[in-house]
PDB file of N, CA and C in Angstrom:
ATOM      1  N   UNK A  26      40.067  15.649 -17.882  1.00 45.00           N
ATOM      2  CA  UNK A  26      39.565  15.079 -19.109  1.00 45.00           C
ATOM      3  C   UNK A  26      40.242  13.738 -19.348  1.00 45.00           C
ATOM      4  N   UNK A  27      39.404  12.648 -19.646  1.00 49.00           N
ATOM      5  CA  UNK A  27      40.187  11.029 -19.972  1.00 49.00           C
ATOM      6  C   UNK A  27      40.181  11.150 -21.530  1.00 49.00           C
ATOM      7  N   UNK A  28      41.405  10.454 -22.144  1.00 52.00           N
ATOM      8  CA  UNK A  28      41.547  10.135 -22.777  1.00 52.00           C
ATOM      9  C   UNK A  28      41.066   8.114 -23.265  1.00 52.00           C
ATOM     10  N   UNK A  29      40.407   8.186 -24.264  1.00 56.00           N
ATOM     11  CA  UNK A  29      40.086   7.134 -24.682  1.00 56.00           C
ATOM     12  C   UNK A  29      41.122   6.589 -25.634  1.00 56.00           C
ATOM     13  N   UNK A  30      40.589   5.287 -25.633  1.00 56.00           N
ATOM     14  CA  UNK A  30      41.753   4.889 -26.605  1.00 56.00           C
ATOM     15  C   UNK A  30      41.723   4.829 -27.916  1.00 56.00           C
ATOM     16  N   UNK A  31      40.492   5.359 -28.547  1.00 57.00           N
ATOM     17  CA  UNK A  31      39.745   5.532 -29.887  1.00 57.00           C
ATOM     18  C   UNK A  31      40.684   7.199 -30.314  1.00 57.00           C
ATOM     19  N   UNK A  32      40.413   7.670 -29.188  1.00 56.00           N
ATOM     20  CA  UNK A  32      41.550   9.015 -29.036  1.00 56.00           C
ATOM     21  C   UNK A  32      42.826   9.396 -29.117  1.00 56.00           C
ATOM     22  N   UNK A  33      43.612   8.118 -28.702  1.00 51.00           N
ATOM     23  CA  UNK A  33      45.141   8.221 -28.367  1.00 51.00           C
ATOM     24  C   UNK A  33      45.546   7.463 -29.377  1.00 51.00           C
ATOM     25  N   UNK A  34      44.657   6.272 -30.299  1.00 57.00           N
ATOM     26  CA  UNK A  34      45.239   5.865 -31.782  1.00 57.00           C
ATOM     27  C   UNK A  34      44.800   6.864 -32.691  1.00 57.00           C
ATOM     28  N   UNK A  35      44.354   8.529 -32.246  1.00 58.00           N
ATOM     29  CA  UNK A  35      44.506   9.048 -33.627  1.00 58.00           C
ATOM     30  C   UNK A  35      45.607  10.356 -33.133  1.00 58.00           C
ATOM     31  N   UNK A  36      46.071  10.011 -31.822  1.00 57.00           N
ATOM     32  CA  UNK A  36      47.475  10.806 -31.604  1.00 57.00           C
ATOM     33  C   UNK A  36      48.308  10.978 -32.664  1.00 57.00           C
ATOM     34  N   UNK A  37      49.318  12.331 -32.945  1.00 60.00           N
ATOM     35  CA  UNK A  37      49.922  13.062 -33.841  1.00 60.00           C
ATOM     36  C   UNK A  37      51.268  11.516 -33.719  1.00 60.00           C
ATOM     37  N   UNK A  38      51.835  11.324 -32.640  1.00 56.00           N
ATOM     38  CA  UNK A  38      52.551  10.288 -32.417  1.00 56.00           C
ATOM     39  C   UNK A  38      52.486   8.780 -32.283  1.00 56.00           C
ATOM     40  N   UNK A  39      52.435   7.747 -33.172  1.00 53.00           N
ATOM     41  CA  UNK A  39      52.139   6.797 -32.414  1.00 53.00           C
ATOM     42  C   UNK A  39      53.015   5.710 -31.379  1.00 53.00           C
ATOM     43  N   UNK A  40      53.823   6.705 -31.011  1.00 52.00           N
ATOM     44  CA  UNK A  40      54.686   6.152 -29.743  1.00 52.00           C
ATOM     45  C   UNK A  40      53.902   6.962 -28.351  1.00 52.00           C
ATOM     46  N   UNK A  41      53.328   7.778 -28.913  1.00 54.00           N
ATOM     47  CA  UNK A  41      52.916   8.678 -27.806  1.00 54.00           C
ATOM     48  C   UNK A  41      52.200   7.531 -26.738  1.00 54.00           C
ATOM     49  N   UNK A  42      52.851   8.478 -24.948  1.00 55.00           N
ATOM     50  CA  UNK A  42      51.893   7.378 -24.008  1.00 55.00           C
ATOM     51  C   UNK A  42      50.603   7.519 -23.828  1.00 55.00           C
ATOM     52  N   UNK A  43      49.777   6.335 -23.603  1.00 53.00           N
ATOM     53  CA  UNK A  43      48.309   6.479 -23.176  1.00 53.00           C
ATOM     54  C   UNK A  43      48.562   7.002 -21.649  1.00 53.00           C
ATOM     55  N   UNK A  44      47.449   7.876 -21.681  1.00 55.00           N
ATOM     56  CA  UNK A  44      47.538   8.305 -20.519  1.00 55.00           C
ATOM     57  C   UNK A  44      46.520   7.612 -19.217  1.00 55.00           C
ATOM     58  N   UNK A  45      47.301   7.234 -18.013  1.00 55.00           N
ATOM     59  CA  UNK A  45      46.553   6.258 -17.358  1.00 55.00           C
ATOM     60  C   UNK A  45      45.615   7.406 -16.450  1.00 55.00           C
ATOM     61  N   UNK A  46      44.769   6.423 -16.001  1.00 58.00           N
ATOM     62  CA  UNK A  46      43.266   7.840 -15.274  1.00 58.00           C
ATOM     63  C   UNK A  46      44.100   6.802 -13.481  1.00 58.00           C
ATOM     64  N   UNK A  47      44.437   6.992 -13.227  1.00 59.00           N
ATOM     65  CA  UNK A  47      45.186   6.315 -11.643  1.00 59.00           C
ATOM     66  C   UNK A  47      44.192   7.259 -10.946  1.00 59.00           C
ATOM     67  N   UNK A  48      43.455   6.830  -9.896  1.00 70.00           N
ATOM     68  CA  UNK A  48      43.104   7.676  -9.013  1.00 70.00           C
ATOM     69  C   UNK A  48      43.897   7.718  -7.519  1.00 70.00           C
ATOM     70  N   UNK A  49      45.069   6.945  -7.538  1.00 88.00           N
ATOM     71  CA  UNK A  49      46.096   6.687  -6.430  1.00 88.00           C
ATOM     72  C   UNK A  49      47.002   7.983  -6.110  1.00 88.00           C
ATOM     73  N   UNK A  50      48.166   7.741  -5.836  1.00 93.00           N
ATOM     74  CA  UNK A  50      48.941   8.592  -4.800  1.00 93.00           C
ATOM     75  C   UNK A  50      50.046   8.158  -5.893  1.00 93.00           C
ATOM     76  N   UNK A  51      50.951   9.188  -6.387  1.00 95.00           N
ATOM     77  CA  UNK A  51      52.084   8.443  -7.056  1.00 95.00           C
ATOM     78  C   UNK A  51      53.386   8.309  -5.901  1.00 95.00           C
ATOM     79  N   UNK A  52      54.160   7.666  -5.897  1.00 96.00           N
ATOM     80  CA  UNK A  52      54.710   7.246  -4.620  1.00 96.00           C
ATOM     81  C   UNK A  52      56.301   6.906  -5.442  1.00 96.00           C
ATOM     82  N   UNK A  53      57.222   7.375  -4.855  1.00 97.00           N
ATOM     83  CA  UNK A  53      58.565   7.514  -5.729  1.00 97.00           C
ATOM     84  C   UNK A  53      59.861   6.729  -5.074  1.00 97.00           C
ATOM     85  N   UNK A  54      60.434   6.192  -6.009  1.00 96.00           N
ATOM     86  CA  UNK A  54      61.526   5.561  -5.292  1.00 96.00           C
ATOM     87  C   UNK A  54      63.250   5.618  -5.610  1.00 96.00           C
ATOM     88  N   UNK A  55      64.224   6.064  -5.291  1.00 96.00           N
ATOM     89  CA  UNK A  55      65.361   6.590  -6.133  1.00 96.00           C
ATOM     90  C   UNK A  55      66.425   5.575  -5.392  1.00 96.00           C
ATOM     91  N   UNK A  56      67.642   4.912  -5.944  1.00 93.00           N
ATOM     92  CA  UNK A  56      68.644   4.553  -5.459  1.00 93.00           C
ATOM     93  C   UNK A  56      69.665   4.580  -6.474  1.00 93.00           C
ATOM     94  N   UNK A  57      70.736   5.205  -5.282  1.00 92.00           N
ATOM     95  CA  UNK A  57      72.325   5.092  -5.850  1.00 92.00           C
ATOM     96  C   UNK A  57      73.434   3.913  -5.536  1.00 92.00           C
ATOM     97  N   UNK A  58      73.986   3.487  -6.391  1.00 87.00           N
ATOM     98  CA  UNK A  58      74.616   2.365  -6.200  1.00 87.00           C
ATOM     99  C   UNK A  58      75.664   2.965  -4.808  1.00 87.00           C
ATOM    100  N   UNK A  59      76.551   3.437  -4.412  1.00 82.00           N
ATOM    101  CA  UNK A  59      77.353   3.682  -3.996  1.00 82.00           C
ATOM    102  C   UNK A  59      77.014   4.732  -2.499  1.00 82.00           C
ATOM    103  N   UNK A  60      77.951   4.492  -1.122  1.00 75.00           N
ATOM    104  CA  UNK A  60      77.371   5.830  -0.398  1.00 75.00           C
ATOM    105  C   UNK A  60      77.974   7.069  -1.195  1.00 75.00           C
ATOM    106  N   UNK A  61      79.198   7.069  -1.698  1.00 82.00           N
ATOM    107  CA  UNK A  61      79.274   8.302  -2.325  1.00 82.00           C
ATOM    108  C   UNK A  61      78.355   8.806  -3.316  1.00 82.00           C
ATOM    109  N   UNK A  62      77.390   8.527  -3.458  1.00 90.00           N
ATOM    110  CA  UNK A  62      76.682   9.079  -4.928  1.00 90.00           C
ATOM    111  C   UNK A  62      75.843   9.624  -3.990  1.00 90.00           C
ATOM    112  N   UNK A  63      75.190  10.791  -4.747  1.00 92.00           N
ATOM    113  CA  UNK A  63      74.171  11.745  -4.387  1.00 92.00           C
ATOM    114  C   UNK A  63      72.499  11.017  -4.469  1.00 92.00           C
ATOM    115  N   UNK A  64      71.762  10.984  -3.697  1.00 94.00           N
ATOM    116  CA  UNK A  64      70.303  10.749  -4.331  1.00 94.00           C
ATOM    117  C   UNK A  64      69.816  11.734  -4.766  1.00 94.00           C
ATOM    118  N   UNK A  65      70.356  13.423  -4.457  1.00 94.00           N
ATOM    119  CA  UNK A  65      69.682  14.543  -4.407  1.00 94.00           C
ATOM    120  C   UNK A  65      69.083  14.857  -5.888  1.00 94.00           C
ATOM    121  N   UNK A  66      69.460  14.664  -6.968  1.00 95.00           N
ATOM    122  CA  UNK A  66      68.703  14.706  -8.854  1.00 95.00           C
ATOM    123  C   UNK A  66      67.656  13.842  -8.239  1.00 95.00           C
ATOM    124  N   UNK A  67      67.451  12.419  -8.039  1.00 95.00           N
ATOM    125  CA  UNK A  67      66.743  11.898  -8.591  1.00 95.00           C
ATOM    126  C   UNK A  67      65.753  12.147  -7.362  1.00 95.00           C
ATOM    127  N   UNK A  68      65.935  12.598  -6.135  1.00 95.00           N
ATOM    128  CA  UNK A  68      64.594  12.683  -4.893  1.00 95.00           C
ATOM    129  C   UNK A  68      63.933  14.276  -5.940  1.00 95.00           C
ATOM    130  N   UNK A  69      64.741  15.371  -6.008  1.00 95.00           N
ATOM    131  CA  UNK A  69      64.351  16.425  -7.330  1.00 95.00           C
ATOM    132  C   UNK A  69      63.405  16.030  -8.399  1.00 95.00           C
ATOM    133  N   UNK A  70      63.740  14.773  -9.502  1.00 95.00           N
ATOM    134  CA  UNK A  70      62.883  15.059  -9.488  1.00 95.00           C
ATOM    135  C   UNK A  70      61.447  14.124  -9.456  1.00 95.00           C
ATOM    136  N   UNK A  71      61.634  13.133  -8.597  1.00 96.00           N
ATOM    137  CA  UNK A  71      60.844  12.628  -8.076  1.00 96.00           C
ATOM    138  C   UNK A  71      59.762  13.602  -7.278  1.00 96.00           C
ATOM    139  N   UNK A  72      59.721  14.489  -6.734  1.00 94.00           N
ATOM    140  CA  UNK A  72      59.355  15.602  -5.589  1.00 94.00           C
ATOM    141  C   UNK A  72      58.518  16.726  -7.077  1.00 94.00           C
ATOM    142  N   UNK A  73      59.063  16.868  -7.987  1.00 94.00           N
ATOM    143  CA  UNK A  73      58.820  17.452  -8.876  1.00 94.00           C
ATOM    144  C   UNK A  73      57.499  16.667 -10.242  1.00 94.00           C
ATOM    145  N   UNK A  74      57.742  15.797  -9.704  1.00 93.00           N
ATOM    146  CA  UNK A  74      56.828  14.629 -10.199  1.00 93.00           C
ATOM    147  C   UNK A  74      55.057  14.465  -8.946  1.00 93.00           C
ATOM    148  N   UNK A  75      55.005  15.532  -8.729  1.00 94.00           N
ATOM    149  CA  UNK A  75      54.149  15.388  -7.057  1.00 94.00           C
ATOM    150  C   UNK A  75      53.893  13.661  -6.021  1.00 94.00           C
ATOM    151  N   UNK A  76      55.255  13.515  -6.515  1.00 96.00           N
ATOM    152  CA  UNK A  76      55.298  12.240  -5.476  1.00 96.00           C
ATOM    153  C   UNK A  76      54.776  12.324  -4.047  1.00 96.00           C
ATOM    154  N   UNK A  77      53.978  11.850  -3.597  1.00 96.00           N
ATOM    155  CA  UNK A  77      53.356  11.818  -1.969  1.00 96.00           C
ATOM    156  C   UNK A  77      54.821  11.171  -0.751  1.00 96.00           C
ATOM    157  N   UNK A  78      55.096  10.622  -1.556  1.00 96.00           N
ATOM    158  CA  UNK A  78      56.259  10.110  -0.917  1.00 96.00           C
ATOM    159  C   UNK A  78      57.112   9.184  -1.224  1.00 96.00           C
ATOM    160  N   UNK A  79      58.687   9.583  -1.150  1.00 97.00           N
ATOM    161  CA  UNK A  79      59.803   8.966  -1.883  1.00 97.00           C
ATOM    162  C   UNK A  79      60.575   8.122  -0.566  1.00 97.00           C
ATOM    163  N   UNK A  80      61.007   6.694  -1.380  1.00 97.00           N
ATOM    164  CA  UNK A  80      61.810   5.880  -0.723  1.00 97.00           C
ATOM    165  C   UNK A  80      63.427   5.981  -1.612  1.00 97.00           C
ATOM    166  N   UNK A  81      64.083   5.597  -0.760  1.00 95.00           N
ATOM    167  CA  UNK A  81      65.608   6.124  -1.437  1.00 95.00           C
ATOM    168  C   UNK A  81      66.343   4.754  -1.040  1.00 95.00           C
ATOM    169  N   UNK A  82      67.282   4.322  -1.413  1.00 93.00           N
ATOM    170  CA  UNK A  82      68.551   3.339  -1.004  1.00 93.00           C
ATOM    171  C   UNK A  82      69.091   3.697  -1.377  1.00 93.00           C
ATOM    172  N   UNK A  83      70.362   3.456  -0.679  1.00 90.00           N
ATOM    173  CA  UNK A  83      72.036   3.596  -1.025  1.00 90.00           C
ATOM    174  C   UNK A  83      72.648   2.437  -1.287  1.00 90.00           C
ATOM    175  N   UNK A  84      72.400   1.230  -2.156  1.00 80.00           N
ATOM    176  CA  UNK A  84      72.642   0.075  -2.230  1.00 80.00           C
ATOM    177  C   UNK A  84      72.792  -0.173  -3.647  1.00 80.00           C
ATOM    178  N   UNK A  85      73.555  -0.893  -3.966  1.00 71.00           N
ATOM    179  CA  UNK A  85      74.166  -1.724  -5.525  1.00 71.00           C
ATOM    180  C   UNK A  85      72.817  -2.491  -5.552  1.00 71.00           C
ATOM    181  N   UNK A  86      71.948  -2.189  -6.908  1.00 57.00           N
ATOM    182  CA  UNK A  86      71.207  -3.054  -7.833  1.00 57.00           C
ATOM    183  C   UNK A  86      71.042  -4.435  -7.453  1.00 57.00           C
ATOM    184  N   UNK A  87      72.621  -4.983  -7.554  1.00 67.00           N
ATOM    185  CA  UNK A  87      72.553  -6.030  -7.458  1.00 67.00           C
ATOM    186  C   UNK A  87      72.367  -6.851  -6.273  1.00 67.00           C
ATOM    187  N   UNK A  88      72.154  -5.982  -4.912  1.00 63.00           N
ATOM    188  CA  UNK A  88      71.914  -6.728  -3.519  1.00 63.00           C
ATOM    189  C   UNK A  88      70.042  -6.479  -3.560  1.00 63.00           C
ATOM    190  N   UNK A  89      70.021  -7.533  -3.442  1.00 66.00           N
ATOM    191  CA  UNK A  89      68.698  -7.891  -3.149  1.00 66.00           C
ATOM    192  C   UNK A  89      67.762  -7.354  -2.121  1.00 66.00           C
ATOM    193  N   UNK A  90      68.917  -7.009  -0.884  1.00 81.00           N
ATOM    194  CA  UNK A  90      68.412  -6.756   0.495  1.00 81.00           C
ATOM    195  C   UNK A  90      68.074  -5.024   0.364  1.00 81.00           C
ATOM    196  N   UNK A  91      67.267  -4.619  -0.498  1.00 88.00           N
ATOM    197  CA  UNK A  91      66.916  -3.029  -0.514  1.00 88.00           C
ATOM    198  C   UNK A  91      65.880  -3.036   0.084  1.00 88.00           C
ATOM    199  N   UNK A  92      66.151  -2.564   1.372  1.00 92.00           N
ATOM    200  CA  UNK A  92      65.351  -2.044   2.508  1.00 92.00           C
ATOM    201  C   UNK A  92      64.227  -1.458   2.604  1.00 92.00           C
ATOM    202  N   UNK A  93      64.549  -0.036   1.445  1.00 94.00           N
ATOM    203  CA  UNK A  93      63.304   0.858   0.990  1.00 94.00           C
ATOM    204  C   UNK A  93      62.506   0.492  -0.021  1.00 94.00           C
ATOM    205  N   UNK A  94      63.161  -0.512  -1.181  1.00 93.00           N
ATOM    206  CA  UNK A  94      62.328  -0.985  -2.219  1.00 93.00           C
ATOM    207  C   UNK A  94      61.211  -1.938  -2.026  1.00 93.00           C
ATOM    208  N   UNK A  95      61.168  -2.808  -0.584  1.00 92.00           N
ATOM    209  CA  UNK A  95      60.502  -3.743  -0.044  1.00 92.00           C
ATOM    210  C   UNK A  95      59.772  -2.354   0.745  1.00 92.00           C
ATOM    211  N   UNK A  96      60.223  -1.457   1.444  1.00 95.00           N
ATOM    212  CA  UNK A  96      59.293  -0.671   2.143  1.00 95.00           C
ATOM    213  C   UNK A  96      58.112   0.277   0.784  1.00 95.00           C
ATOM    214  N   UNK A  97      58.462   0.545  -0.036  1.00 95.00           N
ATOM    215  CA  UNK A  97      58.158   1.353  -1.069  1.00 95.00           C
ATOM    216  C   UNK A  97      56.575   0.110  -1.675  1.00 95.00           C
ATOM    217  N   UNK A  98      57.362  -0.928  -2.077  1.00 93.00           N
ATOM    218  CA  UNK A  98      56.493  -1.821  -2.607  1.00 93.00           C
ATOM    219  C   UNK A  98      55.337  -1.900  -1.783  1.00 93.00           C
ATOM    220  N   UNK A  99      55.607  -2.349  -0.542  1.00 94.00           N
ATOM    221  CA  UNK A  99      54.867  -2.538   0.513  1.00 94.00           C
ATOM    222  C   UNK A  99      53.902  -1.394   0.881  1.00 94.00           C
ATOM    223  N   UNK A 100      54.064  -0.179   0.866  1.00 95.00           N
ATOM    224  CA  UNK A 100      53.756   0.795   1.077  1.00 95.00           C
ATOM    225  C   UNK A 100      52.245   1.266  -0.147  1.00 95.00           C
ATOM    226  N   UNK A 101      52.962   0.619  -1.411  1.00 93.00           N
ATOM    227  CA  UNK A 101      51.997   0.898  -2.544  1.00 93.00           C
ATOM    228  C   UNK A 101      50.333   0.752  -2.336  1.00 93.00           C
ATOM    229  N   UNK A 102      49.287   0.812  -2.311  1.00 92.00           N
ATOM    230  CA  UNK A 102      47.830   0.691  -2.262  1.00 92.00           C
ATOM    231  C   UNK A 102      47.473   0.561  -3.970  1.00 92.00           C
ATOM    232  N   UNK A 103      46.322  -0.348  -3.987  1.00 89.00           N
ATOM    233  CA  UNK A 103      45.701  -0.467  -5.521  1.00 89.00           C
ATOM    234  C   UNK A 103      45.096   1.332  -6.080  1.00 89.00           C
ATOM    235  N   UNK A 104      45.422   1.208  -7.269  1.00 89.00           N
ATOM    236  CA  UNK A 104      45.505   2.606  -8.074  1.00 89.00           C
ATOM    237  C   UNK A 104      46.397   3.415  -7.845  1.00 89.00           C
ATOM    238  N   UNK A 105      47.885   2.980  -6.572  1.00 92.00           N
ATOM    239  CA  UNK A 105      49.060   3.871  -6.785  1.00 92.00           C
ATOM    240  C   UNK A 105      50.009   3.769  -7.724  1.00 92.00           C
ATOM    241  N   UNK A 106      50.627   4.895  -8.403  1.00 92.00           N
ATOM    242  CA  UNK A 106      51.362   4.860  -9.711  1.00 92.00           C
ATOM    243  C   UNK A 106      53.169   4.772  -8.787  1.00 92.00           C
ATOM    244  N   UNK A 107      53.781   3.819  -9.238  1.00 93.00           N
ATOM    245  CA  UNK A 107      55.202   3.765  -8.802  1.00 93.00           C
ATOM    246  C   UNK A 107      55.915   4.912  -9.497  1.00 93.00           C
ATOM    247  N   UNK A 108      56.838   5.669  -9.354  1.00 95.00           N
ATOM    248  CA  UNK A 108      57.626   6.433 -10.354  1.00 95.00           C
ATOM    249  C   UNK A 108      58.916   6.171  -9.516  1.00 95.00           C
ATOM    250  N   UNK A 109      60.009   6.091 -10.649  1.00 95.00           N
ATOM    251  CA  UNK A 109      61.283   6.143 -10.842  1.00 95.00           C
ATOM    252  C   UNK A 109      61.922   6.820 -11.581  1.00 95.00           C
ATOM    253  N   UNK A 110      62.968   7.212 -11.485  1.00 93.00           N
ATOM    254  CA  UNK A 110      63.469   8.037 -12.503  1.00 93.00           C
ATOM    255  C   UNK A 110      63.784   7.972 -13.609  1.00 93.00           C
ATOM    256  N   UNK A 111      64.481   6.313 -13.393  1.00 91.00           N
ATOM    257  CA  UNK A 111      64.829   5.604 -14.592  1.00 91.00           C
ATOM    258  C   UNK A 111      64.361   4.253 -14.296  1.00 91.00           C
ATOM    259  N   UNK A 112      64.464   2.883 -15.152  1.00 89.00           N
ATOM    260  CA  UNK A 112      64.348   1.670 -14.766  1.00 89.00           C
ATOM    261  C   UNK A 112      65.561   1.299 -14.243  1.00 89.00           C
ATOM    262  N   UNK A 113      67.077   1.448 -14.515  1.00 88.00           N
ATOM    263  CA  UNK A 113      67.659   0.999 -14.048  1.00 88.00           C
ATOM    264  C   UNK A 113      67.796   1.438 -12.455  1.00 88.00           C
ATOM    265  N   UNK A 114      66.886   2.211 -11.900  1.00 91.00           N
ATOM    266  CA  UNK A 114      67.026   2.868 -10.817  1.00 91.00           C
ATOM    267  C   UNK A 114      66.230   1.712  -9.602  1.00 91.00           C
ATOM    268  N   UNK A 115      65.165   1.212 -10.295  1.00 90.00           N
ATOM    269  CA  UNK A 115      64.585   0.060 -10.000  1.00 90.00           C
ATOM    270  C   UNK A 115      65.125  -1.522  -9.704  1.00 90.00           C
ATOM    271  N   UNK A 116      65.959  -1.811 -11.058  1.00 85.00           N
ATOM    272  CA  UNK A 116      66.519  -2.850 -10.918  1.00 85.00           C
ATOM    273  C   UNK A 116      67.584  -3.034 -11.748  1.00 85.00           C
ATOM    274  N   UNK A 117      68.079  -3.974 -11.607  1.00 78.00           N
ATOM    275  CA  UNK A 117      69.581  -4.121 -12.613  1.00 78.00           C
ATOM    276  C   UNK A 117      69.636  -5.289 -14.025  1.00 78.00           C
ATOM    277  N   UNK A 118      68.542  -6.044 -13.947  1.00 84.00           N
ATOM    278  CA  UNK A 118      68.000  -7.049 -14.724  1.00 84.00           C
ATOM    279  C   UNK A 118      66.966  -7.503 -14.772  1.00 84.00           C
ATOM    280  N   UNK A 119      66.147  -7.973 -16.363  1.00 89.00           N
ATOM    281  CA  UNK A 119      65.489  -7.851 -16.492  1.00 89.00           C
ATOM    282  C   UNK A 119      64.532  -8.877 -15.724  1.00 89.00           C
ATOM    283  N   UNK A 120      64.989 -10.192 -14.915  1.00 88.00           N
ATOM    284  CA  UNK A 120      64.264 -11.114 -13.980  1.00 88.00           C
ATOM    285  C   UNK A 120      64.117 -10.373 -13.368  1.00 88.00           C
ATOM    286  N   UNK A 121      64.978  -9.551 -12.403  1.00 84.00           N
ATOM    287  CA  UNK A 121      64.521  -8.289 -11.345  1.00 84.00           C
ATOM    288  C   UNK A 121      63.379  -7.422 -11.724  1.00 84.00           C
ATOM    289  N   UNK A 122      63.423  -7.019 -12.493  1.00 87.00           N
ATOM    290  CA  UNK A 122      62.103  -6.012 -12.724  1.00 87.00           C
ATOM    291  C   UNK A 122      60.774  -6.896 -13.356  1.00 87.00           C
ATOM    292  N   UNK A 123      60.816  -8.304 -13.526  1.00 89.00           N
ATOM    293  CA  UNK A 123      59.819  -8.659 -14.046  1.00 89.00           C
ATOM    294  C   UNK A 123      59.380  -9.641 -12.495  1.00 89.00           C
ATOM    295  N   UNK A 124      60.334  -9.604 -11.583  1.00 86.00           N
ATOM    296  CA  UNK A 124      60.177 -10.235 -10.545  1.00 86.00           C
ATOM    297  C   UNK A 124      59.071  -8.932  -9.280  1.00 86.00           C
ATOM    298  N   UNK A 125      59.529  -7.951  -9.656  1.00 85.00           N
ATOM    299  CA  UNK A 125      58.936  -6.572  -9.202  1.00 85.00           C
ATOM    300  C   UNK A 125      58.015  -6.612  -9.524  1.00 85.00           C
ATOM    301  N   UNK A 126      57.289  -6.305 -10.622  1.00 83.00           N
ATOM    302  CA  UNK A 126      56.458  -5.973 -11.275  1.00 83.00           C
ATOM    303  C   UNK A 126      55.204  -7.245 -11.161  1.00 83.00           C
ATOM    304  N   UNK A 127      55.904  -8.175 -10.705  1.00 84.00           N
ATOM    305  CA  UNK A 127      54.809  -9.403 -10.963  1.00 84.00           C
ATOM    306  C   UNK A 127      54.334  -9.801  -9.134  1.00 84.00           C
ATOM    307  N   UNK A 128      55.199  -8.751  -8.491  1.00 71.00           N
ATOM    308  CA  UNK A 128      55.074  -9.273  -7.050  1.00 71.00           C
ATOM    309  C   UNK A 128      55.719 -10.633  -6.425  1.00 71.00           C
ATOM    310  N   UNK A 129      56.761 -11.007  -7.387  1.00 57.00           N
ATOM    311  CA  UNK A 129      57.461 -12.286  -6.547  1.00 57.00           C
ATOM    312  C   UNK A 129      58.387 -12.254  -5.497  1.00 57.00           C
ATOM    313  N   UNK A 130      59.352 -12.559  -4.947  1.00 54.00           N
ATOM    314  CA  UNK A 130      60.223 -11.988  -4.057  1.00 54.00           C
ATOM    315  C   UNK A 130      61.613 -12.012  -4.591  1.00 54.00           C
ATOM    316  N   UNK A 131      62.324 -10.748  -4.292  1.00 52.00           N
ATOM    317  CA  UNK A 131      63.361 -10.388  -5.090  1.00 52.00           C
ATOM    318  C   UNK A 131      64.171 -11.135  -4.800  1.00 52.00           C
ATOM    319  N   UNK A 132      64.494 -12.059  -3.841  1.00 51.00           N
ATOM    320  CA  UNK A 132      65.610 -13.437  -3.807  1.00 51.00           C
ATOM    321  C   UNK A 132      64.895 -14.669  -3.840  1.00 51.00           C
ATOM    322  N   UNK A 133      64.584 -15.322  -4.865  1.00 50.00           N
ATOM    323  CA  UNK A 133      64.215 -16.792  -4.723  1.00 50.00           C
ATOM    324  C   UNK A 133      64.600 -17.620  -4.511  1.00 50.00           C
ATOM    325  N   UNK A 134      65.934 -17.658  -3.971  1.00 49.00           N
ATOM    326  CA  UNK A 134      66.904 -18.242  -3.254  1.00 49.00           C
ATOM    327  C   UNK A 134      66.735 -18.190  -1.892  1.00 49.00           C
ATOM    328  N   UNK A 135      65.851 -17.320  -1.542  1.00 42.00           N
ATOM    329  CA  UNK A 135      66.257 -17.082   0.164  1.00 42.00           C
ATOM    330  C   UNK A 135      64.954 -18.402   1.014  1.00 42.00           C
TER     331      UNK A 135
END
């Protein structure tokens, strides 16, 4: 069943999300700053989220060179939904995630 949007402005909440009709693959991506940190919560619940398939790094935010986030991006097809666990899981600032999101390249320096 779709929700319209004549529908979702007479939601009980009005923070509540619109719900998107994606006919894509949701496709998941998790990274821990550190090798000691676990990815295992966030691949959980990415996997729990019926992700088709999760990309992971073990890399600090702040290095540009994320291997899987360029494979993940790359990987995406039109009508696939990205999921993360969190935003900061994505990126570490807000040029970074608006650099993501807009398709520019995550070092404009390079």
């Amino acid at each position: 069943m779709t929700t319209t949007p004549a529908e979702w402005a007479d939601a009980d909440s009005p923070l509540e999300a619109f719900p998107s009709n994606s006919s894509g693959a949701q496709v998941g991506y998790a990274r821990v700053s550190t090798k000691g940190q676990l990815l295992d919560r966030q691949i959980a619940s990415l996997s729990a989220a019926d992700c088709v398939r999760v990309f992971a790094d073990k890399k600090s935010g702040k290095n540009a060179e994320r291997e899987e986030l360029r494979k993940c991006l790359d990987y995406l097809r039109s009508g696939d939904t990205l999921v993360v666990p969190s935003l900061d899981r994505l990126s570490r600032s807000i040029q970074d995630l608006i650099a993501i999101v807009s398709d520019r390249p995550l070092n404009p320096k390079a």
